[in-house]
Coordinates of C-alpha atoms and ligand atoms in Angstrom, one line a residue:
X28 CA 87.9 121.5 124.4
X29 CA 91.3 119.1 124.7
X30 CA 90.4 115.4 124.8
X31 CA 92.3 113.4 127.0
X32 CA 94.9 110.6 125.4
X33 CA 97.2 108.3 127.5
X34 CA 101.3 107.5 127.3
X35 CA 101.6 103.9 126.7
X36 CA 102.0 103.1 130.3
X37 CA 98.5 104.4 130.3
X38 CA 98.9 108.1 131.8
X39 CA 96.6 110.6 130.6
X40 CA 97.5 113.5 129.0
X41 CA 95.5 116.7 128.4
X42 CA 97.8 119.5 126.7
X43 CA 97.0 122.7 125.3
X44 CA 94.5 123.1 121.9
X45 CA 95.9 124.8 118.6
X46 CA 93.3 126.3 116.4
X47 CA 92.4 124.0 113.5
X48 CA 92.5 125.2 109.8
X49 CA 89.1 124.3 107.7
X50 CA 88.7 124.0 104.0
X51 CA 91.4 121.3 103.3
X52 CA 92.3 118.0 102.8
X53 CA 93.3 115.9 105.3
X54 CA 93.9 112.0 105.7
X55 CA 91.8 110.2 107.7
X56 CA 92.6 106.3 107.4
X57 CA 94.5 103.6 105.0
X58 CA 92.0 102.4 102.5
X59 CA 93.6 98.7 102.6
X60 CA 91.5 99.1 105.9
X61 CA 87.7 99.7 103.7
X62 CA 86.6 96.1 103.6
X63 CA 83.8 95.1 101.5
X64 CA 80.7 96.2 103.2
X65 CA 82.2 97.0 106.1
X66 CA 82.3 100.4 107.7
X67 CA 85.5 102.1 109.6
X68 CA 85.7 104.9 111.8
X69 CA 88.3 107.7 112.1
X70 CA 88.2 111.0 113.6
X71 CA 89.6 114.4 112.3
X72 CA 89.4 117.6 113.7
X73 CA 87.5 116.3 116.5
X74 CA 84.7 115.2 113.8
X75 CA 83.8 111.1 114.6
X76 CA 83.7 109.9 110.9
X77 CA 82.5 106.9 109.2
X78 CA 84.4 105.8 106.0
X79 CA 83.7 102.8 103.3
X80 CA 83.7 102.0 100.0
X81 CA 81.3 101.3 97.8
X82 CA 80.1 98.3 95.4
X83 CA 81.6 100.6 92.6
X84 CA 85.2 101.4 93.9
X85 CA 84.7 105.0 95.1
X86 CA 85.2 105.8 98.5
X87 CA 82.8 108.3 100.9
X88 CA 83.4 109.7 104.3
X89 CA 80.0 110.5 106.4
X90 CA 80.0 112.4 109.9
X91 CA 79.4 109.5 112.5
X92 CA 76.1 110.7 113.3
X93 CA 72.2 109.8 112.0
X94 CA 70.7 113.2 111.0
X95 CA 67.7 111.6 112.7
X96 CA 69.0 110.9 116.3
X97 CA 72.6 110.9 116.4
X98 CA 73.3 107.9 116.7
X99 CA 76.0 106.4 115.1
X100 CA 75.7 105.9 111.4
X101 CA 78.8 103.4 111.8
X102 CA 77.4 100.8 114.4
X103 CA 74.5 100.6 111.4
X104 CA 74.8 98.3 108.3
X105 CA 76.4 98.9 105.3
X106 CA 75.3 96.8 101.6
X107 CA 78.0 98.0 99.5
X108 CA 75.3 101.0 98.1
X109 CA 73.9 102.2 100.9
X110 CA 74.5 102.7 104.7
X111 CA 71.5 101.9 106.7
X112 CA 70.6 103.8 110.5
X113 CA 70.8 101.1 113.0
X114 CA 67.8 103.0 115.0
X115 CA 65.0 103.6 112.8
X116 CA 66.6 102.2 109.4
X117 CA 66.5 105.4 107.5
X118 CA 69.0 104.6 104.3
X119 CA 71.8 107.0 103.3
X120 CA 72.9 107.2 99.8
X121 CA 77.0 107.4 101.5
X122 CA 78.8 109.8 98.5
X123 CA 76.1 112.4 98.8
X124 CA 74.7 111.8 102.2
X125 CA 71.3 111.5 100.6
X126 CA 68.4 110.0 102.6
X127 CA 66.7 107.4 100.3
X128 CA 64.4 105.7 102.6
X129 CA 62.2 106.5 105.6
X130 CA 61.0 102.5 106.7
X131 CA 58.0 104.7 108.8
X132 CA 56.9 107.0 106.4
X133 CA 52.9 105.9 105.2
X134 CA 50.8 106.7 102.4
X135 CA 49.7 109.2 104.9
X136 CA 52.9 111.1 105.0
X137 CA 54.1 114.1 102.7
X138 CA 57.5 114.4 104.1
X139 CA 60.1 113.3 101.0
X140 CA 63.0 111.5 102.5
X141 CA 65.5 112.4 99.7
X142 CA 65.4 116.1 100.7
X143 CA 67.1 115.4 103.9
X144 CA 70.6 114.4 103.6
X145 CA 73.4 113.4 106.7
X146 CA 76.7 114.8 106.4
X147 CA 78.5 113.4 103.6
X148 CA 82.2 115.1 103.0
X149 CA 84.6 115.0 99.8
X150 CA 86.3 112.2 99.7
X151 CA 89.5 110.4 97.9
X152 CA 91.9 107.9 97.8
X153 CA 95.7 108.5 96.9
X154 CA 98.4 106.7 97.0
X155 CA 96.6 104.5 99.3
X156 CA 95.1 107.6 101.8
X157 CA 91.4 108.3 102.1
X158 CA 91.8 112.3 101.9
X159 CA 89.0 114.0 103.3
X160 CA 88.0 117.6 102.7
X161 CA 87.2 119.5 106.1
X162 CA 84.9 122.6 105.1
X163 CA 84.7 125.2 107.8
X164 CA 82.0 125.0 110.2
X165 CA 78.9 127.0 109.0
X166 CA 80.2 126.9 105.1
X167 CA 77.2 125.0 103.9
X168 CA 76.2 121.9 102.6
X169 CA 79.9 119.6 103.4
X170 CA 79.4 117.5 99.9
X171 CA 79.9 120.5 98.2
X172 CA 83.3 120.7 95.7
X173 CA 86.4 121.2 97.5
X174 CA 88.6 123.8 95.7
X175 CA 92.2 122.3 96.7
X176 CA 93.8 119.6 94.8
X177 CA 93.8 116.5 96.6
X178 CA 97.6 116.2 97.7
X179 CA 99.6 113.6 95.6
X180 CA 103.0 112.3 96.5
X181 CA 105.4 113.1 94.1
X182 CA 106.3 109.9 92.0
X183 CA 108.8 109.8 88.6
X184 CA 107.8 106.5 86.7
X185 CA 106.0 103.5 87.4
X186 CA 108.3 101.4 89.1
X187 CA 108.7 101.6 92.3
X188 CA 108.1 100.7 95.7
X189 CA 106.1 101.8 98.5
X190 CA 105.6 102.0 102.3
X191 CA 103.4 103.7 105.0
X192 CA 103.9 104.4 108.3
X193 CA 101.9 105.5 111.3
X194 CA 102.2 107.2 114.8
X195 CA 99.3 108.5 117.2
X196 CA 101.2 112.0 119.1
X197 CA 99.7 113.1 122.6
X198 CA 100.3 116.8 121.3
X199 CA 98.5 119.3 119.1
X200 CA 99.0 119.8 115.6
X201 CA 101.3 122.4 116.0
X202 CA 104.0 120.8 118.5
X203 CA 103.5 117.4 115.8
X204 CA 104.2 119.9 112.9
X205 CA 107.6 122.3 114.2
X206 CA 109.3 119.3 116.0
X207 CA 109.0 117.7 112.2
X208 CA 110.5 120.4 111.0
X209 CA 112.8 121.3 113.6
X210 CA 116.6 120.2 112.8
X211 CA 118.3 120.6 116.3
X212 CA 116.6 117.5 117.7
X213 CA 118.0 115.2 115.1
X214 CA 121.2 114.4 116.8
X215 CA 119.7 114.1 120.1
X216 CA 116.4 112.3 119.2
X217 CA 117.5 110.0 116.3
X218 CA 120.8 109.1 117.7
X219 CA 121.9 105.6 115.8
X220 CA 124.6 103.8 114.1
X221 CA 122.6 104.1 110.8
X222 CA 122.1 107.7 111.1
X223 CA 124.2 109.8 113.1
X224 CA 125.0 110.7 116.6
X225 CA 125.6 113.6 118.9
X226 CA 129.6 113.6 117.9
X227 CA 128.3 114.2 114.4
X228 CA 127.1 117.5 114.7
X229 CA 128.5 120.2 112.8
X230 CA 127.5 123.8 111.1
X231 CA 124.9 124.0 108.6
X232 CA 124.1 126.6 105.9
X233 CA 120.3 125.9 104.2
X234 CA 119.1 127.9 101.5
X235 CA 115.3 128.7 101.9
X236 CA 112.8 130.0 99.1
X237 CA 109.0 130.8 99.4
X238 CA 106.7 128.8 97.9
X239 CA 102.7 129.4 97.9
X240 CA 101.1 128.8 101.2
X241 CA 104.8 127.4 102.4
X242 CA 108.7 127.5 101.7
X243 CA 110.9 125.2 100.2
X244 CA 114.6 124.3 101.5
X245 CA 115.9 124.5 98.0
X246 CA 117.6 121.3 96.3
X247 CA 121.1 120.5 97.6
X248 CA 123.3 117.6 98.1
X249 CA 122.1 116.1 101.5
X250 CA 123.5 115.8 104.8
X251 CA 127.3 114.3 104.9
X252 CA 126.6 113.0 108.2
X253 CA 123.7 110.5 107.9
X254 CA 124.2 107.0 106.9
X255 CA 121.0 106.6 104.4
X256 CA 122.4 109.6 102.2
X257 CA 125.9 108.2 102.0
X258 CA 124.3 104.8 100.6
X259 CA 122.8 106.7 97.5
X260 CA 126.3 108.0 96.3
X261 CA 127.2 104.1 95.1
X262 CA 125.2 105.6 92.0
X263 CA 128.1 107.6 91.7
X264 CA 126.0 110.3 90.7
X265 CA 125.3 114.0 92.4
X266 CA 122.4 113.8 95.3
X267 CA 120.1 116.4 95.7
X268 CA 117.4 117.0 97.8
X269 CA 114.6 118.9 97.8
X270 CA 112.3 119.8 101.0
X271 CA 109.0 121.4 101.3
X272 CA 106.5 122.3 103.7
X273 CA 103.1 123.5 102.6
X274 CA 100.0 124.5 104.7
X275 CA 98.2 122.7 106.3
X276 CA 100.1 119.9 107.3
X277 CA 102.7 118.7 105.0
X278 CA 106.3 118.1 104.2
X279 CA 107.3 116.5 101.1
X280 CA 111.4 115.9 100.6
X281 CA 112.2 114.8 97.2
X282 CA 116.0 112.7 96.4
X283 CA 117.1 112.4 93.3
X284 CA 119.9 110.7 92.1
X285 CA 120.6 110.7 88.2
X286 CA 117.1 108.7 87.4
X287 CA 117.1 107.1 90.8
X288 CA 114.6 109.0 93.2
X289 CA 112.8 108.5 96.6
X290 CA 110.1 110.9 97.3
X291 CA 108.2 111.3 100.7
X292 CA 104.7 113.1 102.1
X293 CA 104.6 113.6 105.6
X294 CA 101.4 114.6 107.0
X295 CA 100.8 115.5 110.6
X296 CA 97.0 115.9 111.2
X297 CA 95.3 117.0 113.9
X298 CA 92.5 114.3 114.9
X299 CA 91.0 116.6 117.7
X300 CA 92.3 120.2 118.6
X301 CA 95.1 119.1 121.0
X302 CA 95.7 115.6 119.3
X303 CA 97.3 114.8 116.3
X304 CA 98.6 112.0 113.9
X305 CA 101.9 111.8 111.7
X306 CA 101.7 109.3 108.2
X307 CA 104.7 109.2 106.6
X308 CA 104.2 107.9 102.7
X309 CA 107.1 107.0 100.2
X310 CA 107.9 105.3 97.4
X311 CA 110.9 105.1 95.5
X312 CA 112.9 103.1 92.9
X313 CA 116.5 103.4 94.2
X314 CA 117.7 99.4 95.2
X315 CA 114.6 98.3 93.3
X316 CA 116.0 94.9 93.1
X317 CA 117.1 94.6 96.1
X318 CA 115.0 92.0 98.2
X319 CA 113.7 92.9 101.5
X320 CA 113.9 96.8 101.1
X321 CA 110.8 97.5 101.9
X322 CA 110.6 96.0 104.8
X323 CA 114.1 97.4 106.2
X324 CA 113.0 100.6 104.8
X325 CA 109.8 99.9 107.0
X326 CA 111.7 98.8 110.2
X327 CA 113.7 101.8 109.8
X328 CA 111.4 104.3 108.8
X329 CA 109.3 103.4 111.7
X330 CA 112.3 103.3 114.3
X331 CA 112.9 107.1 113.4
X332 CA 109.3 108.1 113.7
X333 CA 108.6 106.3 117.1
X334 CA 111.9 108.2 118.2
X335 CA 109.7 111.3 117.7
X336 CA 106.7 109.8 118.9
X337 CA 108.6 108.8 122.2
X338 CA 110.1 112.5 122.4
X339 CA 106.7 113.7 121.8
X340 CA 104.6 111.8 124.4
X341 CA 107.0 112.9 126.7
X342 CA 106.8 116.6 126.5
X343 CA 103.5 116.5 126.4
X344 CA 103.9 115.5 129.7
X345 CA 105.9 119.2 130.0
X346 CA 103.2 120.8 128.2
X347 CA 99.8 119.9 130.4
X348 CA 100.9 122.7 132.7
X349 CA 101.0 125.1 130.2
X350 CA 104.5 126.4 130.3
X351 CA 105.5 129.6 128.3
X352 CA 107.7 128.4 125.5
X353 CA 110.5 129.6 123.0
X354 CA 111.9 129.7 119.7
X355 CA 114.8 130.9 118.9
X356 CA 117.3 131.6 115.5
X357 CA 117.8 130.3 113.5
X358 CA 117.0 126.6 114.2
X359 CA 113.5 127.5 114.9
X360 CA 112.8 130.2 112.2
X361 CA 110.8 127.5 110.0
X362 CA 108.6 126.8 113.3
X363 CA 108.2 131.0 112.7
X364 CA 107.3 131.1 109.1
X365 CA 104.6 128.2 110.0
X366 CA 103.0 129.9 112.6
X367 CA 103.0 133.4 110.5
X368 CA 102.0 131.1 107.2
X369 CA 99.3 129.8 109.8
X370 CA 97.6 133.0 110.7
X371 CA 97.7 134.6 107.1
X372 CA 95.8 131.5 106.5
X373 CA 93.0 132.0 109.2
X374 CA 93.1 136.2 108.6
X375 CA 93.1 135.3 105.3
X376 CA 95.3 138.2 104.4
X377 CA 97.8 136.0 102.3
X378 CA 100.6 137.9 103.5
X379 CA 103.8 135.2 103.0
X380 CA 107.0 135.4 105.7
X381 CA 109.4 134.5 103.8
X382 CA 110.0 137.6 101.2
X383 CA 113.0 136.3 99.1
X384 CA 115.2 133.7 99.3
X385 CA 117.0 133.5 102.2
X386 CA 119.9 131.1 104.2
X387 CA 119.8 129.9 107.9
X388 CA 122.5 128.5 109.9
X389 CA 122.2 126.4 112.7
X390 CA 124.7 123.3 113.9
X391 CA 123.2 119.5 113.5
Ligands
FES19 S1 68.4 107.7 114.6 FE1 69.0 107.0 112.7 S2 67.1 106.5 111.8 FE2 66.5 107.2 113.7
FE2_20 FE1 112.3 113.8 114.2

């Protein structure tokens, strides 16, 4: 069932679902956000969540909902150790979803509170993400051990510098995931001095490779045409670049300059089925010195992503009266080998679209 967002002039907007993929990771808030006994909500895959951390550092990730009632275990009270039902008081151990007290329970009782547990799901933080594991529905017990490694963005020393970025898209998961990946928009969406502009366009030849559950524009020296790239060669060294996308949800690009690097993870993430959210992370060590770059990395970093965001809000404008849609070659073949990468995924029949390596051509 789509849930209904608004534009920022307030309009609402109902597009199509996609169909979600279970049994992975997924970020759900910034953990600068956990306060000490304080509780925060997020919301993934349509699932109201309640996050914190406890007395002892670790953080935990509950379904928003009292086992008891179903009310809100996030309008309750929170000690640092336990979270506490705002309705009846039942306490929840929060890692393990535990009950550890029942405030009405008597001598007279025989019910043991400790064998009924709320929804606790795996939780992590990295690189200053709260990743939470999403087991399928009907896969048991949700505190169980998640078999993926929690994602990591990729880092080469320690020094270096960091930033995050944020943007709520009125689309599914899928329309948030090919218009990342799609390279014909760039010199129409992210038109600017800094970057490039329509003029700029020209042919491209990429080299893909398949990687497990995803494919891998293999390392090369980046664009000519975009301002950012043309900064690293003051190293006076060779650029390369290396870009991934992976299943569910994520694009990593890696630039390496002699031992100068700046790595990225990209995550779009569907909060319900036709919502979704796109955190950008990086760190990096080129211009460490320089003063200021992380916040004109910021200002920047976020300019391009509300360029998307902007785009995106208004075609999903397009997209609430269901209109049939294309791809075509070869810009969209990666929006292809996502969707096929997609339903290998849900079939579970592991079969990869991308056999060997292979190059596309497209002008940008
Ligand atoms: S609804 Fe939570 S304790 Fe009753
Ligand atoms: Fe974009």
């Amino acid at each position: 069932m789509p849930l209904v967002t608004t534009t920022k002039a307030g309009v609402p907007i109902q597009g199509p679902s996609a169909t979600l993929i279970y049994d992975d990771w997924y970020p759900a808030l910034r953990t600068d956000t956990l306060r000490k006994g304080k509780l925060a909500k997020a919301m993934l895959l349509g699932i109201p969540l309640v996050l914190g951390r406890r007395t002892d550092g670790r953080v935990f990730a509950m379904r928003d909902s009292c086992p008891h009632r179903g009310i809100p275990l996030s309008v309750g009270w929170f000690d640092g150790n336990r979270v506490t039902c705002r309705y009846h008081g039942w306490e929840f151990e929060p890692c393990s979803g535990r009950c550890e007290l029942i405030p009405s329970l008597s001598g007279h009782d025989h019910l043991d509170a400790t064998r009924i547990y709320a929804t606790a799901f795996p939780c992590e933080e990295r690189d200053g993400h709260a990743w939470v594991y999403i087991a399928g529905p009907g896969s048991g017990r949700k505190g169980e051990t998640a078999e993926r490694a929690v994602p990591e963005l990729a880092k080469f020393g320690g020094r270096y510098r960091s930033a995050h970025l944020s943007a709520d898209l009125p689309c599914n998961v899928d329309h948030g995931i090919i218009g990342l990946m799609d390279p014909a928009h760039g010199p129409f969406v992210h038109q600017a001095w800094w970057w490039r502009s329509r003029a700029s366009i020209r042919e491209k030849t990429k080299r893909f490779e398949p990687i497990p559950e995803g494919f891998r524009m293999s390392a090369h020296a980046p664009s000519g045409n975009s301002a950012p790239y043309k900064l690293l060669g003051v190293y006076g060294e060779p650029v390369e670049t290396t870009i991934d996308f992976m299943l569910p949800n994520r694009r990593t690009e890696i630039i390496r300059c002699g031992d100068k690097w700046f790595s990225s993870l990209t995550t779009v993430t569907p909060v319900t089925a036709s919502t979704c959210r796109i955190d950008v992370i990086a760190a990096w060590n080129v211009f460490y010195n320089i003063p200021f770059l992380t916040p004109i990395a910021r200002f920047f970093g976020a300019k391009f992503v509300r360029q998307d965001q902007e785009t995106m809000i208004q075609q999903a404008e397009g997209l609430k009266h269901n209109p049939s849609l294309m791809l075509i070659d070869d810009a969209d073949k990666p929006a292809k080998w996502y969707f096929a990468l997609k339903q290998a995924r849900l079939d579970g029949t592991g079969k990869h679209p991308v056999d060997a390596p292979i190059e596309l051509h497209w002008r940008s």
